[in-house]
């Protein structure tokens, strides 16, 4: 496929962070600091992006490998998840330990904050060879104090992602066990179990919170395969569900692994399959427009507020597209990015390589 007709955007900041355990990284909300697990250590450290210098190593440490780091949306605390079966909350300014999140019976592999930072969600995962434990649990904690609030127990394979609704009363989890599940945050009660054909690749609430979007990979759960409860050959799909009833309202099959997002207004969903970008009407399911020539191995990353998406085609510069205009607005030159993500306000885009090469680009003026 020919390169997109868009200018190459200048790099806003370029740093080498060789001590960073890629992709175990979190960026402060104001974009001035990086928190990461250290290579070959069970500690986290902070880098100042203006100077490029490591300015703080956090006081305490985990007892085993750290798999996930997250920043509180107000930048005051940091949460970590570790194979030592605990999560930890830290003061982001001083590096002091606030609380250890104990009670999970297996290794943690996921942690995230709610939009306001009021809650922290942690989740365990299965490790091969599979050990016998009944449920893959997630827990909700107070985001400031680490106080335990509730637990979710019905997943049976890795929880890969979680999304809180706007008022943070509900949380949606997506799992490799071929389900997405909706839970009450304060009680841990399961509200709906949304059954997919294969492992989940995207989950999202619509802008008005009334609809849930899921997308699937077409790949079966390895754990369920080991129990002979799953088969190969499932058809990937992007599906919309009524959030109040759990009823399926729209299902769009895809040929290969798909991920998806709502647009800003919520009247369309944007799906990505092998880099083929397709817009569908959320009510009728009618296809509105298709962009790009597809290519196997192409990855697509959507921004949190649905303004942009980035296309990573093997061997090419990353393509930045505007969701609303449906046009490419820039190219981002970076070789072999391992971790790619937008800032929470869609104002910046970041990449990190395995070697610790950190790059950022501004989205200003690209609406």
Short mmCIF file of C-alpha atoms in Angstrom, two decimals:
data_model
loop_
_atom_site.label_atom_id
_atom_site.label_comp_id
_atom_site.label_asym_id
_atom_site.label_seq_id
_atom_site.Cartn_x
_atom_site.Cartn_y
_atom_site.Cartn_z
CA UNK A 1 0.00 0.00 0.00
CA UNK A 2 1.16 3.53 -0.77
CA UNK A 3 1.99 5.86 2.15
CA UNK A 4 -0.78 8.21 3.29
CA UNK A 5 -0.76 11.73 1.93
CA UNK A 6 -0.04 13.54 5.18
CA UNK A 7 2.92 15.52 6.57
CA UNK A 8 5.48 13.96 8.88
CA UNK A 9 4.88 15.44 12.32
CA UNK A 10 7.87 16.70 14.32
CA UNK A 11 8.86 14.84 17.47
CA UNK A 12 7.96 16.96 20.50
CA UNK A 13 10.30 15.12 22.84
CA UNK A 14 12.83 12.32 22.42
CA UNK A 15 14.49 10.52 25.31
CA UNK A 16 16.44 7.35 25.91
CA UNK A 17 15.31 5.45 28.99
CA UNK A 18 17.52 2.34 28.93
CA UNK A 19 16.62 1.29 32.47
CA UNK A 20 12.89 1.12 31.69
CA UNK A 21 11.28 -2.31 31.61
CA UNK A 22 9.37 -1.82 28.36
CA UNK A 23 6.42 -1.66 28.12
CA UNK A 24 5.88 -1.29 31.89
CA UNK A 25 5.36 2.46 31.79
CA UNK A 26 2.88 5.12 32.90
CA UNK A 27 2.84 8.81 32.00
CA UNK A 28 1.77 11.56 34.41
CA UNK A 29 -1.45 13.38 33.42
CA UNK A 30 0.45 16.63 32.80
CA UNK A 31 2.88 14.83 30.50
CA UNK A 32 6.00 15.82 32.48
CA UNK A 33 6.98 12.51 34.10
CA UNK A 34 7.31 8.82 33.30
CA UNK A 35 6.95 6.11 35.95
CA UNK A 36 8.25 2.67 35.05
CA UNK A 37 9.36 -0.61 36.48
CA UNK A 38 13.14 -0.93 36.43
CA UNK A 39 14.79 -3.60 34.35
CA UNK A 40 15.73 -6.70 36.38
CA UNK A 41 14.42 -5.10 39.58
CA UNK A 42 11.14 -5.21 41.47
CA UNK A 43 11.09 -1.43 41.96
CA UNK A 44 9.63 1.53 40.11
CA UNK A 45 11.32 4.83 39.32
CA UNK A 46 10.42 8.26 37.95
CA UNK A 47 11.95 10.17 35.05
CA UNK A 48 11.64 13.91 34.41
CA UNK A 49 10.83 14.34 30.71
CA UNK A 50 12.22 17.87 30.48
CA UNK A 51 15.72 16.85 31.58
CA UNK A 52 15.57 13.17 30.64
CA UNK A 53 17.01 12.33 34.05
CA UNK A 54 15.82 9.70 36.52
CA UNK A 55 14.98 11.78 39.59
CA UNK A 56 13.39 9.30 42.00
CA UNK A 57 13.50 5.60 42.85
CA UNK A 58 10.46 4.67 44.94
CA UNK A 59 11.22 3.60 48.51
CA UNK A 60 9.68 0.17 48.79
CA UNK A 61 9.51 -2.69 46.28
CA UNK A 62 7.51 -5.71 45.24
CA UNK A 63 8.57 -9.29 45.92
CA UNK A 64 8.43 -10.32 42.26
CA UNK A 65 8.11 -8.91 38.75
CA UNK A 66 5.89 -5.85 38.22
CA UNK A 67 3.54 -6.30 35.25
CA UNK A 68 1.54 -3.07 35.21
CA UNK A 69 1.89 0.56 36.34
CA UNK A 70 -0.88 3.20 36.34
CA UNK A 71 -1.05 6.90 37.21
CA UNK A 72 -3.96 8.42 39.14
CA UNK A 73 -5.76 10.91 36.81
CA UNK A 74 -4.81 13.81 39.11
CA UNK A 75 -1.17 12.70 39.18
CA UNK A 76 -1.00 12.29 42.95
CA UNK A 77 -0.60 8.51 43.23
CA UNK A 78 0.69 5.55 41.27
CA UNK A 79 -0.61 1.96 41.37
CA UNK A 80 1.34 -1.19 40.52
CA UNK A 81 0.43 -4.85 39.98
CA UNK A 82 2.90 -7.66 40.58
CA UNK A 83 3.38 -11.39 40.28
CA UNK A 84 3.86 -11.40 44.06
CA UNK A 85 0.02 -11.41 44.36
CA UNK A 86 -0.18 -7.80 45.55
CA UNK A 87 -0.87 -4.38 44.23
CA UNK A 88 0.63 -1.26 45.76
CA UNK A 89 -0.33 2.41 45.98
CA UNK A 90 2.44 5.01 46.04
CA UNK A 91 2.75 8.74 46.55
CA UNK A 92 3.81 9.93 43.10
CA UNK A 93 5.67 12.97 44.44
CA UNK A 94 7.67 11.42 47.27
CA UNK A 95 7.85 7.76 46.25
CA UNK A 96 6.54 6.67 49.65
CA UNK A 97 4.36 3.57 49.89
CA UNK A 98 0.74 4.39 50.81
CA UNK A 99 -0.80 0.91 50.93
CA UNK A 100 -0.27 -2.70 49.87
CA UNK A 101 -3.35 -4.21 48.20
CA UNK A 102 -3.50 -7.73 49.64
CA UNK A 103 -6.10 -10.48 49.35
CA UNK A 104 -5.78 -11.83 45.82
CA UNK A 105 -4.91 -15.53 45.78
CA UNK A 106 -2.87 -15.44 42.59
CA UNK A 107 -0.45 -13.31 40.58
CA UNK A 108 -1.63 -9.86 39.55
CA UNK A 109 -1.25 -8.80 35.93
CA UNK A 110 -3.53 -5.75 35.58
CA UNK A 111 -4.29 -2.48 37.37
CA UNK A 112 -6.19 0.65 36.36
CA UNK A 113 -7.82 3.72 37.92
CA UNK A 114 -11.36 4.98 37.38
CA UNK A 115 -11.74 8.28 35.52
CA UNK A 116 -11.76 10.42 38.68
CA UNK A 117 -9.19 8.32 40.51
CA UNK A 118 -11.72 7.42 43.18
CA UNK A 119 -11.23 3.69 42.57
CA UNK A 120 -8.42 1.32 41.63
CA UNK A 121 -9.14 -2.03 39.96
CA UNK A 122 -6.67 -4.91 40.17
CA UNK A 123 -6.97 -8.28 38.45
CA UNK A 124 -5.13 -11.59 38.55
CA UNK A 125 -4.23 -13.79 35.59
CA UNK A 126 -3.45 -17.36 34.73
CA UNK A 127 0.13 -18.44 34.06
CA UNK A 128 1.07 -21.49 32.02
CA UNK A 129 1.26 -24.28 33.08
CA UNK A 130 -2.21 -23.55 34.37
CA UNK A 131 -2.73 -23.82 38.10
CA UNK A 132 -6.04 -24.83 39.59
CA UNK A 133 -7.86 -21.85 41.01
CA UNK A 134 -11.56 -21.44 40.48
CA UNK A 135 -11.92 -17.85 39.38
CA UNK A 136 -9.86 -15.07 37.86
CA UNK A 137 -10.79 -12.30 40.26
CA UNK A 138 -10.78 -8.53 40.08
CA UNK A 139 -10.93 -6.26 43.11
CA UNK A 140 -11.96 -2.65 43.66
CA UNK A 141 -10.01 -0.49 46.12
CA UNK A 142 -10.19 3.09 47.33
CA UNK A 143 -7.86 5.00 45.00
CA UNK A 144 -6.47 7.22 47.78
CA UNK A 145 -6.20 4.89 50.79
CA UNK A 146 -6.10 1.38 49.32
CA UNK A 147 -9.13 0.29 51.38
CA UNK A 148 -10.80 -2.85 49.92
CA UNK A 149 -14.30 -2.28 48.52
CA UNK A 150 -15.50 -5.25 46.45
CA UNK A 151 -14.48 -8.32 44.46
CA UNK A 152 -15.64 -9.81 41.12
CA UNK A 153 -15.31 -13.59 40.81
CA UNK A 154 -16.95 -14.94 37.64
CA UNK A 155 -14.20 -14.70 35.01
CA UNK A 156 -12.18 -17.88 34.39
CA UNK A 157 -9.36 -16.51 32.21
CA UNK A 158 -7.21 -13.39 32.09
CA UNK A 159 -8.92 -10.01 32.45
CA UNK A 160 -7.26 -7.91 29.74
CA UNK A 161 -9.07 -4.57 30.17
CA UNK A 162 -11.58 -2.67 32.28
CA UNK A 163 -13.69 0.45 31.70
CA UNK A 164 -15.72 2.39 34.28
CA UNK A 165 -18.93 4.12 33.26
CA UNK A 166 -19.19 7.91 33.53
CA UNK A 167 -20.50 8.05 37.12
CA UNK A 168 -18.24 5.17 38.23
CA UNK A 169 -21.10 3.05 39.57
CA UNK A 170 -20.42 0.26 37.07
CA UNK A 171 -17.29 -1.28 35.60
CA UNK A 172 -16.98 -3.37 32.45
CA UNK A 173 -14.29 -6.05 32.24
CA UNK A 174 -13.08 -7.85 29.12
CA UNK A 175 -11.51 -11.29 29.38
CA UNK A 176 -9.78 -14.00 27.40
CA UNK A 177 -12.59 -16.32 28.60
CA UNK A 178 -14.82 -15.13 25.70
CA UNK A 179 -16.88 -12.78 27.87
CA UNK A 180 -17.22 -9.17 28.87
CA UNK A 181 -18.94 -8.63 32.21
CA UNK A 182 -20.65 -5.65 33.80
CA UNK A 183 -20.38 -5.23 37.58
CA UNK A 184 -21.61 -2.98 40.35
CA UNK A 185 -18.53 -1.23 41.71
CA UNK A 186 -19.56 -1.01 45.37
CA UNK A 187 -21.08 -4.47 45.78
CA UNK A 188 -19.20 -6.63 43.25
CA UNK A 189 -22.54 -7.92 41.95
CA UNK A 190 -22.49 -9.08 38.34
CA UNK A 191 -25.06 -7.18 36.28
CA UNK A 192 -24.57 -8.78 32.84
CA UNK A 193 -22.36 -11.43 31.25
CA UNK A 194 -21.88 -10.66 27.55
CA UNK A 195 -20.87 -13.80 25.67
CA UNK A 196 -18.43 -13.46 22.77
CA UNK A 197 -17.21 -16.00 20.24
CA UNK A 198 -13.54 -15.67 21.24
CA UNK A 199 -11.08 -13.59 23.26
CA UNK A 200 -11.95 -9.93 23.67
CA UNK A 201 -9.96 -7.16 21.92
CA UNK A 202 -12.02 -4.02 22.74
CA UNK A 203 -14.63 -2.93 25.29
CA UNK A 204 -16.15 0.51 25.62
CA UNK A 205 -19.19 2.45 26.82
CA UNK A 206 -20.91 4.75 24.36
CA UNK A 207 -20.63 8.49 25.11
CA UNK A 208 -24.13 8.46 26.67
CA UNK A 209 -23.41 5.26 28.62
CA UNK A 210 -26.46 3.44 27.22
CA UNK A 211 -24.62 1.07 24.91
CA UNK A 212 -21.65 -1.26 25.34
CA UNK A 213 -19.26 -2.09 22.52
CA UNK A 214 -17.21 -5.29 22.39
CA UNK A 215 -14.86 -6.63 19.74
CA UNK A 216 -13.31 -10.08 19.52
CA UNK A 217 -10.12 -11.54 18.13
CA UNK A 218 -11.28 -14.84 16.67
CA UNK A 219 -8.65 -16.54 18.87
CA UNK A 220 -9.76 -19.08 21.48
CA UNK A 221 -8.81 -19.01 25.15
CA UNK A 222 -5.77 -21.24 25.69
CA UNK A 223 -7.10 -22.12 29.12
CA UNK A 224 -10.54 -23.11 27.80
CA UNK A 225 -8.83 -25.07 25.02
CA UNK A 226 -6.92 -27.03 27.66
CA UNK A 227 -10.28 -27.96 29.22
CA UNK A 228 -11.73 -28.76 25.75
CA UNK A 229 -14.33 -26.03 26.28
CA UNK A 230 -13.34 -23.94 23.26
CA UNK A 231 -12.59 -24.58 19.59
CA UNK A 232 -10.60 -22.84 16.91
CA UNK A 233 -12.24 -21.14 13.96
CA UNK A 234 -14.54 -18.64 15.69
CA UNK A 235 -15.65 -15.66 13.62
CA UNK A 236 -14.46 -12.33 15.05
CA UNK A 237 -17.14 -9.69 15.46
CA UNK A 238 -17.87 -6.19 16.70
CA UNK A 239 -21.01 -6.20 18.83
CA UNK A 240 -23.22 -3.58 20.47
CA UNK A 241 -25.21 -4.37 23.63
CA UNK A 242 -27.91 -2.54 25.56
CA UNK A 243 -26.19 -1.59 28.83
CA UNK A 244 -29.40 -1.75 30.88
CA UNK A 245 -30.61 -5.17 29.69
CA UNK A 246 -27.46 -6.88 28.39
CA UNK A 247 -29.32 -7.63 25.16
CA UNK A 248 -27.37 -7.76 21.90
CA UNK A 249 -28.56 -5.01 19.55
CA UNK A 250 -26.06 -5.19 16.69
CA UNK A 251 -23.47 -7.72 15.53
CA UNK A 252 -21.00 -7.08 12.70
CA UNK A 253 -18.87 -10.10 11.72
CA UNK A 254 -15.25 -9.51 10.66
CA UNK A 255 -12.89 -11.74 8.73
CA UNK A 256 -10.03 -11.45 11.20
CA UNK A 257 -9.23 -10.02 14.62
CA UNK A 258 -11.00 -6.69 15.09
CA UNK A 259 -10.90 -3.80 17.50
CA UNK A 260 -13.26 -0.85 17.58
CA UNK A 261 -14.36 2.44 19.13
CA UNK A 262 -17.31 4.81 19.06
CA UNK A 263 -16.84 8.16 17.34
CA UNK A 264 -17.16 11.31 19.48
CA UNK A 265 -20.92 11.67 19.00
CA UNK A 266 -21.65 7.96 19.41
CA UNK A 267 -23.72 7.68 16.22
CA UNK A 268 -21.09 5.55 14.50
CA UNK A 269 -18.60 2.86 15.43
CA UNK A 270 -15.19 2.69 13.83
CA UNK A 271 -13.80 -0.82 13.37
CA UNK A 272 -10.27 -1.88 12.52
CA UNK A 273 -9.43 -5.21 10.91
CA UNK A 274 -5.91 -5.71 9.48
CA UNK A 275 -5.71 -1.91 9.21
CA UNK A 276 -8.93 -1.68 7.20
CA UNK A 277 -10.96 1.08 8.87
CA UNK A 278 -14.75 0.91 8.49
CA UNK A 279 -17.44 3.25 9.83
CA UNK A 280 -20.84 1.73 10.69
CA UNK A 281 -24.11 3.36 11.79
CA UNK A 282 -24.80 2.33 15.40
CA UNK A 283 -28.56 1.93 14.86
CA UNK A 284 -28.85 0.22 11.48
CA UNK A 285 -25.40 -1.35 11.26
CA UNK A 286 -25.13 0.09 7.76
CA UNK A 287 -21.59 0.58 6.47
CA UNK A 288 -20.90 4.28 5.95
CA UNK A 289 -17.32 4.44 4.72
CA UNK A 290 -14.20 2.30 4.45
CA UNK A 291 -10.65 3.69 4.61
CA UNK A 292 -7.22 2.30 3.68
CA UNK A 293 -6.00 -0.82 1.98
CA UNK A 294 -5.80 -3.66 4.52
CA UNK A 295 -2.56 -5.44 5.34
CA UNK A 296 -1.99 -8.39 7.66
CA UNK A 297 -0.06 -7.45 10.80
CA UNK A 298 -1.33 -3.87 10.88
CA UNK A 299 -2.32 -2.55 14.33
CA UNK A 300 -4.70 0.28 15.18
CA UNK A 301 -4.76 2.32 18.42
CA UNK A 302 -7.77 4.52 19.23
CA UNK A 303 -7.48 7.65 21.40
CA UNK A 304 -9.44 7.74 24.70
CA UNK A 305 -11.80 10.52 23.61
CA UNK A 306 -12.40 9.12 20.13
CA UNK A 307 -10.75 11.99 18.23
CA UNK A 308 -7.91 10.07 16.57
CA UNK A 309 -6.57 6.67 15.72
CA UNK A 310 -3.04 5.60 14.83
CA UNK A 311 -2.32 2.90 12.27
CA UNK A 312 0.91 0.93 12.62
CA UNK A 313 1.70 -0.85 9.37
CA UNK A 314 4.78 -3.13 9.48
CA UNK A 315 7.86 -1.36 8.16
CA UNK A 316 6.10 2.01 7.68
CA UNK A 317 5.75 5.25 9.64
CA UNK A 318 2.73 5.36 11.91
CA UNK A 319 -0.32 7.01 10.36
CA UNK A 320 -2.38 9.46 12.43
CA UNK A 321 -6.04 9.78 11.35
CA UNK A 322 -8.82 12.11 12.51
CA UNK A 323 -11.94 10.09 13.37
CA UNK A 324 -14.42 12.86 12.54
CA UNK A 325 -12.95 14.00 9.21
CA UNK A 326 -12.00 10.41 8.27
CA UNK A 327 -8.71 11.72 6.87
CA UNK A 328 -5.01 11.16 7.64
CA UNK A 329 -3.53 14.19 9.39
CA UNK A 330 0.06 13.15 9.95
CA UNK A 331 2.79 10.51 9.89
CA UNK A 332 4.91 9.59 12.91
CA UNK A 333 8.40 8.26 12.23
CA UNK A 334 9.38 5.63 14.81
CA UNK A 335 11.01 2.25 14.30
CA UNK A 336 9.49 -0.84 15.92
CA UNK A 337 7.40 0.78 18.68
CA UNK A 338 6.62 -1.73 21.40
CA UNK A 339 4.21 0.39 23.42
CA UNK A 340 1.93 3.05 21.89
CA UNK A 341 -0.68 5.21 23.66
CA UNK A 342 -2.42 8.59 23.71
CA UNK A 343 -2.59 11.01 26.63
CA UNK A 344 -5.95 10.98 28.49
CA UNK A 345 -7.01 14.24 26.80
CA UNK A 346 -5.96 13.09 23.28
CA UNK A 347 -3.44 15.95 23.21
CA UNK A 348 -0.29 13.85 22.82
CA UNK A 349 0.77 10.51 21.39
CA UNK A 350 3.64 8.47 22.84
CA UNK A 351 5.72 5.49 21.81
CA UNK A 352 8.32 3.36 23.56
CA UNK A 353 10.66 0.77 22.06
CA UNK A 354 12.12 -2.28 23.78
CA UNK A 355 15.42 -0.41 23.97
CA UNK A 356 13.83 2.42 25.95
CA UNK A 357 13.54 4.99 23.14
CA UNK A 358 10.69 7.26 24.25
CA UNK A 359 9.08 9.66 21.72
CA UNK A 360 6.13 12.04 21.89
CA UNK A 361 4.13 14.01 19.34
CA UNK A 362 1.65 16.86 19.84
CA UNK A 363 -1.90 16.56 18.45
CA UNK A 364 -2.44 20.32 18.66
CA UNK A 365 -4.10 21.81 15.59
CA UNK A 366 -4.91 18.43 14.02
CA UNK A 367 -8.68 18.40 14.71
#
